[in-house]
Coordinates of C-alpha atoms in Angstrom, one line a residue:
Chain P
M94 CA 48.4 -11.1 -28.8
S95 CA 48.5 -14.1 -26.5
T96 CA 49.9 -12.0 -23.7
L97 CA 47.1 -9.4 -23.4
D98 CA 45.1 -9.5 -20.3
D99 CA 41.6 -8.6 -21.5
R100 CA 40.6 -12.2 -22.4
P101 CA 38.0 -13.7 -20.1
A102 CA 39.9 -15.4 -17.3
N103 CA 40.4 -19.0 -18.0
P104 CA 40.4 -20.9 -14.7
A105 CA 42.3 -23.8 -16.3
I106 CA 45.2 -21.5 -17.1
G107 CA 44.9 -19.6 -13.9
E108 CA 45.3 -22.7 -11.8
V109 CA 48.6 -23.7 -13.4
R110 CA 50.7 -21.6 -11.0
P111 CA 54.4 -22.0 -10.7
N112 CA 54.1 -22.8 -7.0
K113 CA 53.9 -26.5 -7.9
R114 CA 57.4 -26.3 -9.2
G115 CA 60.8 -26.1 -7.6
G116 CA 61.6 -23.1 -5.3
V117 CA 64.0 -21.5 -7.7
A118 CA 61.6 -21.6 -10.6
A119 CA 58.9 -20.1 -8.5
L120 CA 61.2 -17.4 -7.3
I121 CA 62.3 -16.5 -10.8
Q122 CA 58.7 -16.3 -12.0
S123 CA 57.4 -14.2 -9.2
P124 CA 56.2 -10.8 -10.4
V125 CA 58.7 -9.0 -8.2
A126 CA 61.6 -11.0 -9.6
I127 CA 60.4 -10.4 -13.2
R128 CA 60.1 -6.6 -12.6
L129 CA 63.6 -6.5 -11.0
G130 CA 64.9 -8.6 -14.0
A131 CA 63.4 -6.1 -16.4
L132 CA 65.0 -3.2 -14.6
L133 CA 68.3 -5.1 -14.5
I134 CA 68.2 -5.6 -18.3
L135 CA 67.4 -1.9 -18.8
A136 CA 70.3 -1.0 -16.5
I137 CA 72.7 -3.2 -18.4
G138 CA 71.5 -1.9 -21.7
L139 CA 71.9 1.7 -20.6
S140 CA 75.4 0.9 -19.2
L141 CA 76.5 -0.6 -22.4
L142 CA 75.1 2.4 -24.3
H143 CA 76.8 4.7 -21.9
L144 CA 80.2 3.0 -22.2
S145 CA 79.9 2.7 -26.0
G146 CA 80.3 6.4 -26.3
R147 CA 78.0 6.6 -29.3
V148 CA 76.5 10.0 -28.9
F149 CA 73.9 9.7 -31.5
W150 CA 72.3 6.6 -30.1
Q151 CA 72.6 8.0 -26.6
G152 CA 70.7 11.1 -27.7
L153 CA 68.0 9.0 -29.3
V154 CA 67.5 6.9 -26.2
I155 CA 67.4 10.1 -24.1
N156 CA 64.7 11.4 -26.4
L157 CA 62.8 8.2 -26.1
G158 CA 62.8 8.5 -22.3
I159 CA 61.7 12.1 -22.3
F160 CA 58.8 11.4 -24.7
M161 CA 57.9 8.4 -22.6
I162 CA 57.5 10.6 -19.6
L163 CA 55.4 13.0 -21.7
V164 CA 53.1 10.3 -23.1
L165 CA 52.6 8.5 -19.8
S166 CA 51.7 11.8 -18.1
L167 CA 49.3 12.7 -20.8
N168 CA 47.8 9.3 -20.6
L169 CA 47.2 9.8 -16.9
A170 CA 45.5 13.1 -17.4
S171 CA 43.6 12.3 -20.6
G172 CA 43.4 8.5 -21.1
F173 CA 42.4 7.6 -17.6
T174 CA 40.0 10.5 -16.9
G175 CA 38.6 11.1 -20.5
V176 CA 39.3 14.8 -20.1
F177 CA 41.4 15.5 -23.1
S178 CA 44.1 18.0 -22.6
L179 CA 45.8 19.8 -25.5
G180 CA 47.6 22.1 -23.2
H181 CA 50.2 19.8 -21.6
I182 CA 53.1 21.1 -23.6
G183 CA 52.5 24.4 -21.8
F184 CA 53.4 22.6 -18.6
M185 CA 56.5 21.2 -20.2
A186 CA 57.5 24.7 -21.3
L187 CA 57.1 26.1 -17.8
G188 CA 59.1 23.2 -16.4
A189 CA 61.9 23.8 -19.0
Y190 CA 62.2 27.6 -18.4
G191 CA 61.6 27.4 -14.7
S192 CA 64.4 24.8 -14.0
A193 CA 66.8 26.4 -16.6
I194 CA 66.5 29.8 -14.8
L195 CA 67.4 28.1 -11.5
T196 CA 70.4 26.2 -12.8
L197 CA 71.9 28.9 -15.0
P198 CA 75.4 30.0 -13.7
L199 CA 75.4 33.4 -12.0
A200 CA 77.7 35.1 -14.5
K201 CA 75.6 33.9 -17.4
K202 CA 72.5 35.1 -15.6
A203 CA 73.9 38.6 -15.1
D204 CA 75.0 38.7 -18.7
Y205 CA 72.0 37.1 -20.2
L206 CA 69.0 38.0 -18.1
P207 CA 70.1 41.3 -16.6
N208 CA 66.6 42.3 -15.6
L209 CA 65.8 39.3 -13.4
P210 CA 64.6 40.2 -9.9
A211 CA 67.5 40.3 -7.5
W212 CA 66.4 37.3 -5.4
L213 CA 66.2 35.1 -8.6
A214 CA 69.4 36.5 -10.1
S215 CA 71.3 35.4 -7.0
I216 CA 70.1 31.8 -7.0
H217 CA 72.2 29.2 -8.6
F218 CA 71.4 25.5 -8.1
D219 CA 74.9 24.2 -8.8
F220 CA 75.5 22.2 -5.6
Y221 CA 76.9 18.7 -5.9
L222 CA 76.7 15.8 -3.5
G223 CA 80.0 14.2 -4.5
P224 CA 79.6 13.7 -8.3
F225 CA 75.9 13.9 -8.0
P226 CA 74.3 17.2 -9.3
L227 CA 71.9 17.7 -6.4
G228 CA 71.2 21.2 -7.6
F229 CA 69.7 19.9 -10.9
L230 CA 67.5 17.5 -9.0
L231 CA 66.3 20.3 -6.7
A232 CA 65.7 22.7 -9.6
T233 CA 63.7 20.1 -11.4
L234 CA 61.6 19.3 -8.3
L235 CA 61.1 23.0 -7.6
A236 CA 60.0 23.8 -11.1
A237 CA 57.8 20.8 -11.4
G238 CA 56.3 21.5 -8.0
L239 CA 55.5 25.1 -9.1
V240 CA 54.0 23.8 -12.3
A241 CA 51.9 21.3 -10.3
G242 CA 50.6 24.3 -8.4
V243 CA 49.7 26.1 -11.6
A244 CA 48.0 23.0 -12.8
L245 CA 45.9 22.9 -9.7
L246 CA 44.7 26.4 -10.3
V247 CA 44.1 25.8 -14.0
G248 CA 42.4 22.4 -13.2
L249 CA 40.0 23.9 -10.6
V250 CA 38.6 25.9 -13.5
L251 CA 39.0 23.7 -16.5
M252 CA 38.3 20.2 -15.0
R253 CA 34.6 21.2 -14.6
L254 CA 34.4 21.0 -18.4
S255 CA 34.2 17.8 -20.4
G256 CA 34.6 16.6 -24.0
H257 CA 35.4 19.1 -26.7
F258 CA 35.1 22.0 -24.3
V259 CA 38.0 21.0 -22.2
A260 CA 40.1 20.3 -25.3
V261 CA 39.6 23.8 -26.6
A262 CA 40.0 25.4 -23.1
T263 CA 43.3 23.6 -22.5
L264 CA 44.5 24.6 -26.0
G265 CA 43.8 28.1 -24.8
F266 CA 46.1 27.5 -21.9
L267 CA 48.9 26.4 -24.3
V268 CA 48.5 29.6 -26.3
I269 CA 48.5 31.7 -23.1
V270 CA 51.8 30.1 -21.9
R271 CA 53.3 30.7 -25.3
V272 CA 52.3 34.4 -25.2
I273 CA 53.7 34.8 -21.7
L274 CA 57.0 33.2 -22.6
F275 CA 57.4 35.4 -25.6
N276 CA 56.6 38.6 -23.6
A277 CA 58.3 37.9 -20.2
D278 CA 61.6 39.0 -21.7
N279 CA 63.2 39.5 -18.3
F280 CA 62.8 35.9 -17.5
T281 CA 62.9 34.1 -20.8
R282 CA 64.7 36.4 -23.2
G283 CA 61.4 36.5 -25.1
S284 CA 61.6 35.2 -28.7
R285 CA 65.4 34.9 -28.5
T286 CA 67.0 31.6 -27.9
F287 CA 67.6 30.7 -24.2
S288 CA 70.9 29.0 -24.3
N289 CA 74.0 28.1 -22.2
V290 CA 71.9 25.8 -20.0
T291 CA 74.2 23.3 -18.2
P292 CA 73.9 19.9 -19.9
Y293 CA 73.1 17.9 -16.8
T294 CA 70.6 15.5 -18.5
G295 CA 72.1 12.2 -19.3
L296 CA 70.8 8.6 -19.9
W297 CA 70.6 7.9 -16.2
W298 CA 68.7 11.0 -15.3
V299 CA 66.1 10.5 -18.0
W300 CA 65.5 6.8 -17.4
F301 CA 65.4 7.3 -13.7
W302 CA 62.5 9.7 -14.2
A303 CA 60.9 7.6 -16.9
I304 CA 60.8 4.5 -14.7
L305 CA 59.5 6.6 -11.8
T306 CA 56.7 8.0 -14.0
L307 CA 55.9 4.6 -15.3
Y308 CA 55.7 3.3 -11.7
V309 CA 53.5 6.1 -10.4
V310 CA 51.1 5.9 -13.3
W311 CA 50.9 2.1 -13.0
R312 CA 50.3 2.2 -9.2
L313 CA 47.6 4.9 -9.6
K314 CA 45.8 3.0 -12.3
Y315 CA 45.5 -0.1 -10.1
S316 CA 44.3 1.7 -7.0
A317 CA 41.1 3.4 -5.8
Y318 CA 42.4 6.6 -7.3
G319 CA 42.7 5.1 -10.7
R320 CA 39.4 3.3 -10.5
A321 CA 37.7 6.6 -9.6
M322 CA 39.3 8.2 -12.7
L323 CA 38.2 5.4 -15.0
A324 CA 34.7 5.2 -13.4
Q325 CA 33.9 8.9 -13.9
R326 CA 35.3 8.6 -17.5
E327 CA 32.9 5.7 -18.2
D328 CA 29.8 7.3 -16.7
A329 CA 29.9 10.5 -14.6
L330 CA 26.4 10.1 -13.3
A331 CA 26.9 6.5 -12.2
A332 CA 30.2 7.5 -10.5
Q333 CA 28.3 10.0 -8.4
A334 CA 25.6 7.4 -7.6
V335 CA 28.3 5.2 -6.0
G336 CA 29.7 8.0 -3.9
L337 CA 32.5 9.4 -6.1
A338 CA 32.9 13.1 -6.5
I339 CA 33.9 14.0 -10.1
M340 CA 36.5 16.7 -9.4
P341 CA 39.0 15.0 -7.1
P342 CA 40.1 12.2 -9.4
R343 CA 40.3 14.6 -12.4
L344 CA 42.3 17.1 -10.4
L345 CA 44.7 14.5 -9.0
A346 CA 45.3 13.1 -12.5
F347 CA 45.8 16.6 -14.0
V348 CA 48.2 17.8 -11.2
V349 CA 50.4 14.6 -11.1
S350 CA 50.5 14.6 -14.9
A351 CA 51.5 18.3 -15.0
F352 CA 54.3 17.6 -12.5
F353 CA 55.9 14.8 -14.6
T354 CA 55.3 16.8 -17.8
A355 CA 57.3 19.7 -16.2
V356 CA 60.0 17.2 -15.2
A357 CA 60.2 16.2 -18.8
G358 CA 60.5 19.8 -19.7
S359 CA 63.4 20.2 -17.2
L360 CA 65.2 17.1 -18.6
Y361 CA 64.7 18.4 -22.1
A362 CA 66.0 21.9 -21.3
H363 CA 69.2 20.4 -19.7
F364 CA 69.6 18.0 -22.6
I365 CA 69.4 20.3 -25.7
T366 CA 70.7 23.3 -23.6
S367 CA 69.2 25.9 -25.9
F368 CA 65.6 26.5 -26.9
S369 CA 63.0 29.1 -27.5
P370 CA 59.2 29.3 -26.9
T371 CA 58.5 28.2 -30.4
V372 CA 59.6 24.6 -29.5
F373 CA 56.8 24.1 -27.1
Y374 CA 53.8 24.3 -29.4
F375 CA 51.6 22.5 -31.8
D376 CA 54.3 20.4 -33.4
L377 CA 55.3 18.8 -30.1
T378 CA 51.7 18.6 -28.9
F379 CA 50.8 16.7 -32.0
R380 CA 53.8 14.3 -31.7
V381 CA 52.9 13.4 -28.1
I382 CA 49.3 12.9 -28.9
T383 CA 50.2 10.7 -31.8
M384 CA 52.3 8.4 -29.6
L385 CA 49.5 8.3 -27.0
I386 CA 46.7 7.4 -29.5
V387 CA 48.9 4.9 -31.4
G388 CA 49.6 3.1 -28.1
G389 CA 46.1 3.2 -26.8
L390 CA 44.3 5.7 -24.5
G391 CA 44.2 4.4 -21.0
S392 CA 46.8 1.7 -21.5
V393 CA 50.1 2.2 -19.6
S394 CA 52.0 -0.3 -21.6
G395 CA 50.4 1.1 -24.7
S396 CA 52.0 4.5 -23.9
V397 CA 55.4 2.8 -23.7
L398 CA 54.8 0.9 -27.0
G399 CA 53.4 3.9 -28.8
T400 CA 56.4 6.0 -27.9
V401 CA 58.9 3.4 -29.0
V402 CA 57.1 2.7 -32.3
I403 CA 56.7 6.4 -33.2
I404 CA 60.3 7.3 -32.3
A405 CA 61.7 4.3 -34.2
L406 CA 59.5 5.0 -37.2
A407 CA 60.4 8.7 -37.2
E408 CA 64.1 7.9 -37.0
A409 CA 63.9 5.3 -39.8
L410 CA 61.9 7.6 -42.0
R411 CA 64.4 10.4 -41.4
R412 CA 67.2 8.3 -42.6
L413 CA 65.2 7.2 -45.6
E414 CA 64.7 10.9 -46.2
D415 CA 68.4 11.5 -46.3
V416 CA 68.9 8.8 -48.8
T417 CA 66.0 9.6 -51.1
L418 CA 66.3 13.3 -50.6
L419 CA 62.5 13.5 -50.3
Y420 CA 62.6 16.0 -47.5
G421 CA 59.3 16.3 -45.5
M422 CA 58.3 12.8 -46.5
S423 CA 58.9 11.5 -43.0
Q424 CA 56.4 13.8 -41.5
I425 CA 53.8 13.1 -44.1
T426 CA 54.3 9.4 -43.7
L427 CA 53.9 9.7 -39.9
A428 CA 50.7 11.7 -40.3
V429 CA 49.4 9.1 -42.8
I430 CA 50.2 6.3 -40.3
F431 CA 48.4 8.2 -37.6
I432 CA 45.3 8.5 -39.9
V433 CA 45.4 4.8 -40.8
I434 CA 45.6 3.8 -37.2
I435 CA 42.7 6.1 -36.3
L436 CA 40.7 4.5 -39.1
F437 CA 41.4 0.9 -38.5
R438 CA 42.4 0.7 -34.9
P439 CA 40.7 3.7 -33.3
N440 CA 41.6 2.5 -29.8
G441 CA 45.3 2.3 -30.7
L442 CA 47.5 -0.7 -30.9
L443 CA 46.7 -2.0 -27.4
G444 CA 43.3 -0.3 -26.8
R445 CA 42.7 -0.3 -23.1
R446 CA 44.6 -3.5 -22.6
E447 CA 47.9 -4.0 -20.9
I448 CA 50.9 -6.2 -21.6
V449 CA 51.7 -8.0 -18.4
L450 CA 55.3 -8.9 -18.0
A451 CA 54.7 -11.8 -15.7
R452 CA 52.4 -13.5 -18.2
L453 CA 54.9 -13.0 -21.0
F454 CA 57.4 -15.0 -19.0
R455 CA 55.1 -17.6 -17.6
K456 CA 53.8 -18.4 -21.1
G457 CA 57.4 -18.8 -22.3
G458 CA 58.5 -21.0 -19.5
E459 CA 55.5 -23.2 -19.2
P460 CA 55.7 -26.7 -20.6
S461 CA 52.5 -27.6 -22.3
P462 CA 50.3 -29.9 -20.2
Chain O
M286 CA 11.0 7.4 13.5
P287 CA 11.0 7.3 9.7
L288 CA 14.2 6.4 8.0
L289 CA 13.5 9.0 5.3
Q290 CA 11.3 11.9 5.8
V291 CA 10.2 14.1 2.9
I292 CA 8.1 17.2 3.3
G293 CA 6.5 19.3 0.6
L294 CA 9.0 18.3 -2.1
S295 CA 8.4 20.2 -5.4
K296 CA 10.3 20.6 -8.6
S297 CA 9.5 22.9 -11.5
F298 CA 11.1 22.8 -14.9
R299 CA 10.5 26.2 -16.5
G300 CA 7.1 26.5 -14.9
V301 CA 6.1 22.9 -15.4
R302 CA 5.4 21.2 -12.1
A303 CA 7.1 17.9 -12.4
L304 CA 6.6 17.1 -8.7
D305 CA 4.3 19.1 -6.5
G306 CA 4.1 18.9 -2.7
Y307 CA 5.4 15.3 -2.4
T308 CA 5.5 13.9 1.1
L309 CA 6.9 10.7 2.4
Q310 CA 7.6 8.9 5.7
L311 CA 9.6 5.9 4.8
S312 CA 9.7 3.3 7.6
P313 CA 12.7 1.0 8.1
L314 CA 12.6 -2.3 6.3
S315 CA 9.6 -1.5 4.2
I316 CA 9.4 -2.2 0.5
H317 CA 7.8 1.0 -0.8
G318 CA 6.4 1.2 -4.3
V319 CA 5.8 4.4 -6.3
I320 CA 3.6 3.9 -9.3
G321 CA 1.9 6.3 -11.8
P322 CA 1.4 6.8 -15.5
N323 CA 4.2 8.0 -17.8
G324 CA 5.3 11.5 -16.9
A325 CA 3.8 11.3 -13.5
G326 CA 7.1 12.4 -11.9
K327 CA 8.5 9.1 -10.6
T328 CA 12.0 9.5 -12.0
T329 CA 12.1 13.1 -11.1
L330 CA 11.3 12.1 -7.5
F331 CA 14.2 9.6 -7.5
N332 CA 16.6 12.2 -8.9
L333 CA 15.6 14.6 -6.2
L334 CA 16.0 12.1 -3.4
T335 CA 19.5 11.1 -4.6
G336 CA 20.7 14.7 -5.2
F337 CA 20.9 14.5 -9.0
L338 CA 18.3 17.3 -9.1
K339 CA 17.8 20.2 -6.7
P340 CA 14.3 20.7 -5.5
T341 CA 12.4 24.0 -6.0
S342 CA 11.1 23.7 -2.5
G343 CA 10.6 21.2 0.3
T344 CA 13.0 19.2 2.5
I345 CA 14.5 15.7 2.7
H346 CA 15.8 14.2 5.9
L347 CA 17.7 11.0 6.2
L348 CA 17.2 9.9 9.8
Q349 CA 17.9 13.3 11.5
Q350 CA 20.2 14.7 8.8
D351 CA 19.0 17.3 6.3
I352 CA 20.2 16.1 2.9
T353 CA 18.0 18.4 0.8
H354 CA 21.0 20.3 -0.8
A355 CA 23.7 17.6 -0.4
P356 CA 25.5 16.6 -3.7
A357 CA 24.7 13.3 -5.2
Y358 CA 27.9 11.6 -4.3
R359 CA 27.5 12.6 -0.6
I360 CA 24.0 11.2 -0.5
A361 CA 25.3 8.0 -1.9
Q362 CA 27.9 7.9 0.9
L363 CA 25.3 8.7 3.5
G364 CA 23.3 5.6 2.6
I365 CA 20.9 6.1 -0.3
A366 CA 21.9 4.0 -3.3
R367 CA 20.1 3.9 -6.6
T368 CA 19.9 2.2 -9.9
F369 CA 18.9 3.9 -13.2
Q370 CA 16.0 3.4 -15.5
N371 CA 18.3 3.1 -18.4
I372 CA 21.1 1.0 -16.9
R373 CA 24.3 3.0 -16.2
L374 CA 27.3 0.7 -15.7
F375 CA 31.0 1.4 -16.2
G376 CA 30.8 -0.4 -19.5
N377 CA 34.5 -0.8 -20.4
L378 CA 35.5 -1.9 -16.9
P379 CA 35.3 -5.6 -15.8
V380 CA 32.3 -6.6 -13.8
I381 CA 34.3 -6.9 -10.6
E382 CA 35.8 -3.4 -11.0
N383 CA 32.2 -2.0 -11.3
V384 CA 31.5 -3.3 -7.8
K385 CA 34.9 -2.3 -6.4
V386 CA 34.4 1.3 -7.4
A387 CA 31.3 1.4 -5.1
L388 CA 33.1 -0.4 -2.3
Q389 CA 36.3 1.6 -2.3
S390 CA 35.2 4.4 0.0
Q391 CA 34.9 1.9 2.7
F392 CA 38.5 0.7 2.2
A393 CA 40.3 4.0 1.8
N394 CA 44.1 4.2 1.3
S395 CA 46.2 7.3 1.5
L396 CA 48.0 8.4 -1.7
W397 CA 51.3 7.6 -0.2
A398 CA 50.3 4.1 1.0
T399 CA 49.0 3.5 -2.6
L400 CA 52.2 4.7 -4.2
I401 CA 54.6 2.6 -2.1
S402 CA 52.1 -0.3 -2.1
S403 CA 52.3 -0.6 1.7
R404 CA 51.2 -3.7 3.6
A405 CA 48.1 -1.9 4.7
F406 CA 47.3 -1.0 1.1
Q407 CA 47.6 -4.6 0.0
Q408 CA 45.6 -5.9 2.8
N409 CA 42.9 -3.3 2.1
E410 CA 42.8 -4.3 -1.6
R411 CA 42.5 -8.0 -0.8
E412 CA 39.6 -7.3 1.5
L413 CA 38.0 -5.1 -1.1
E414 CA 38.3 -7.8 -3.6
A415 CA 36.8 -10.4 -1.3
R416 CA 33.8 -8.1 -0.5
A417 CA 33.3 -7.4 -4.2
E418 CA 33.2 -11.1 -4.9
Q419 CA 30.5 -11.5 -2.1
C420 CA 28.4 -8.8 -3.8
L421 CA 28.7 -10.6 -7.2
E422 CA 27.8 -13.9 -5.5
L423 CA 24.7 -12.3 -4.1
V424 CA 23.3 -11.6 -7.6
G425 CA 24.8 -14.7 -9.1
L426 CA 27.4 -13.1 -11.3
T427 CA 30.5 -14.7 -9.9
S428 CA 31.4 -16.5 -13.1
Q429 CA 31.3 -13.2 -15.1
R430 CA 33.6 -11.4 -12.8
D431 CA 36.3 -10.6 -15.5
Q432 CA 33.9 -9.8 -18.4
E433 CA 33.7 -6.2 -19.5
A434 CA 30.3 -5.0 -18.2
H435 CA 28.9 -4.0 -21.6
N436 CA 29.3 -7.5 -22.8
L437 CA 26.8 -8.9 -20.2
P438 CA 23.3 -9.7 -21.4
Y439 CA 20.6 -7.2 -20.4
G440 CA 19.2 -9.0 -17.4
E441 CA 22.7 -9.5 -15.9
Q442 CA 23.5 -5.8 -16.5
R443 CA 20.5 -5.0 -14.3
K444 CA 21.7 -7.4 -11.6
L445 CA 25.2 -6.0 -11.7
E446 CA 23.8 -2.5 -11.2
I447 CA 21.9 -3.8 -8.2
A448 CA 25.1 -5.5 -6.9
R449 CA 27.0 -2.2 -7.3
A450 CA 24.4 -0.3 -5.4
V451 CA 24.3 -2.9 -2.6
A452 CA 28.1 -2.6 -2.4
L453 CA 27.7 0.9 -1.0
N454 CA 26.2 -0.8 2.0
P455 CA 23.1 1.5 1.8
K456 CA 20.3 2.1 4.3
I457 CA 17.9 2.7 1.4
L458 CA 18.0 1.3 -2.1
L459 CA 16.1 3.1 -4.8
L460 CA 15.3 0.9 -7.8
D461 CA 14.0 2.7 -10.9
E462 CA 12.1 0.1 -13.0
P463 CA 14.3 -2.9 -12.0
T464 CA 12.3 -5.3 -14.1
A465 CA 11.8 -3.2 -17.3
G466 CA 12.4 -5.3 -20.4
M467 CA 12.7 -8.6 -18.5
N468 CA 11.0 -11.9 -19.2
P469 CA 8.8 -13.4 -16.4
N470 CA 11.6 -15.7 -15.3
E471 CA 14.0 -12.8 -14.8
T472 CA 11.4 -10.7 -13.2
D473 CA 10.8 -13.5 -10.7
E474 CA 14.5 -13.6 -9.9
I475 CA 14.7 -9.9 -9.3
L476 CA 11.6 -10.1 -7.0
H477 CA 13.4 -12.8 -4.9
L478 CA 16.5 -10.7 -4.9
I479 CA 14.7 -7.6 -3.7
R480 CA 13.2 -9.6 -0.8
R481 CA 16.6 -11.0 0.1
L482 CA 18.1 -7.6 0.2
R483 CA 15.5 -6.5 2.7
D484 CA 15.5 -9.7 4.8
E485 CA 19.2 -10.6 4.8
L486 CA 20.9 -7.2 4.4
N487 CA 18.3 -5.0 6.2
I488 CA 18.1 -2.6 3.2
T489 CA 14.9 -0.6 3.0
I490 CA 13.6 -0.6 -0.6
M491 CA 11.9 2.0 -2.6
L492 CA 11.0 1.2 -6.2
V493 CA 9.3 2.6 -9.2
A494 CA 7.7 0.2 -11.6
H495 CA 5.1 -0.1 -14.3
D496 CA 4.5 -3.8 -13.6
I497 CA 1.4 -3.5 -11.4
P498 CA 1.3 -7.2 -10.4
L499 CA 4.9 -7.1 -9.3
I500 CA 4.2 -4.0 -7.1
M501 CA 1.1 -5.5 -5.6
N502 CA 3.0 -8.7 -4.9
L503 CA 6.1 -7.2 -3.5
C504 CA 5.4 -3.9 -1.8
T505 CA 4.3 -3.2 1.8
H506 CA 3.2 0.3 1.0
I507 CA 2.4 2.1 -2.2
Q508 CA 2.2 5.7 -3.4
V509 CA 0.5 6.7 -6.6
L510 CA 1.6 9.8 -8.5
N511 CA -0.2 11.5 -11.3
Y512 CA 0.9 14.8 -13.0
G513 CA 3.4 15.3 -10.2
R514 CA 0.9 15.0 -7.4
L515 CA 0.2 12.2 -4.9
I516 CA -3.2 10.9 -5.5
A517 CA -3.3 7.9 -3.3
E518 CA -1.2 6.2 -0.7
G519 CA -1.5 3.1 1.5
A520 CA -1.4 -0.7 1.5
P521 CA -1.6 -2.4 -1.9
Q522 CA -5.2 -3.6 -1.4
T523 CA -6.6 -0.1 -0.5
V524 CA -4.7 1.6 -3.4
R525 CA -5.9 -1.0 -5.9
T526 CA -9.5 -0.1 -5.2
N527 CA -9.1 3.7 -5.0
P528 CA -11.3 5.3 -7.6
E529 CA -8.8 8.1 -8.3
V530 CA -6.1 5.6 -9.1
I531 CA -8.4 3.7 -11.4
A532 CA -9.2 6.9 -13.1
A533 CA -5.6 7.9 -13.6
Y534 CA -4.8 4.6 -15.2
L535 CA -7.9 3.9 -17.2
G536 CA -9.1 7.4 -18.0
Q537 CA -11.7 9.7 -16.6
A538 CA -14.6 8.4 -18.6
K539 CA -14.7 5.0 -16.9
Y540 CA -14.6 6.6 -13.5
A541 CA -17.4 9.0 -14.3

């Protein structure tokens, strides 16, 4: 708790800055160095995991990264602006199907989706730049860009609503996406499994996108754009009284959030390689919202923490399930944990606070005065 | 030329005339008071002037510009700031952030500059922070800068709301009962603050209050509303002795 930044600023602590110390110590403790250090540690961890060849753990860490993108995006759209979206998994589904159609090999496409329009049937994003699958990146960007466009249209209508109304309306969007996916046989094979997707997604891909999402969400939060989002969440009338229109910050959050959610969809599609519309529904929606609420609405580090906690718990409980043979217990336990957190820490583990890396380090390295 | 010119402003709520044919010529650097019994239409007037309500008829001009149908956020940007009768802060945000929100349109950054955290962006944010600190200093809230706004005592919340409005760099500041619920000491502080805003920052003030001595003491010009109509207007001394005003406040019987 000592590293949370919501405490009233204590000038006595604030003054003890590393600049009084030697150059090297100051350098090591600068925020930039600490962030680079954290990235380096993550990179080393991923490399070790990559080299270890342990497929199970690699899969778990990939899942962790995908969920982190989903939770961070939902936090941007819902936690920052207070406009709660229950429809985000719809964007994920569109991102998954959109990118998968683009990267599907031509032969498979002819065989698999014979009724695709000609221009789409002849597209295959399989180009490489050396060993780098540029096609996958482009397919992901293209799908996510289209989804962002859809989000803009949806948002222009739905972001006028607030509170319960917007939750119900976005839920309607999720249902609409599902119905479309089931019925657009020519593109999605309807209710049949969409498989044979090239397994491009690996540790590096997922964590590149996860860190990028984290970075963008963090930057937005501590900028005029983020302040506008938070201000209109706190009091829409007061926000207008200080010259802020309500729609632009909401739309920005919604569209950027939909973009990254669609990216997560693309990563997911190229990770599990076969899926059907049923995957993208209430179950997944509930799981992402649980992570978000457990971490704390509006807290970026809370989203990271919430994702890690729930993924770890779910995995531990699943193993326990295998031993005790009490199948279904893990889901019930997770739901109970969710209820307990809502009851006793309604603002989540971190609330609106943030864990600041720099402070973690400084505290540790500081000799007591 | 008047700073704010209002002609024939009316607002009906389902047939009830909350404001009827209101007219105003607000001259620069005046401190203009609007008084009247409860339900006289004072807050409705403020909501109309700041774009939170749309008038049934009439026009509002800020300098030469017609702002009758402009949205609230636009009017705020154009130079009419306000406070609310029941304080409206961004409660879960720190005090300094409350002020920064109002300042930030003067320190705009592109989305791209924000994302890459360019030099210009960092410079802008530093200036924004410095300006925000000046605004807090003006109302004496410097030491509370990192508190969440809802944790401030009532009187300081009022001051923060004024600091936030001043941060907009407005031409006109509309204060809706700025001293409501305050003790004489705090009322005195607000009175001095309002004078400073006019004298040092050249902000024209328009305020609604129930505190008649305060109004008489502070204002250069007064309007009296009753049942949505202007019943008197002029310098404090003339308004004070106007029989219609006395009747509105004390009841018809005494006047008759």
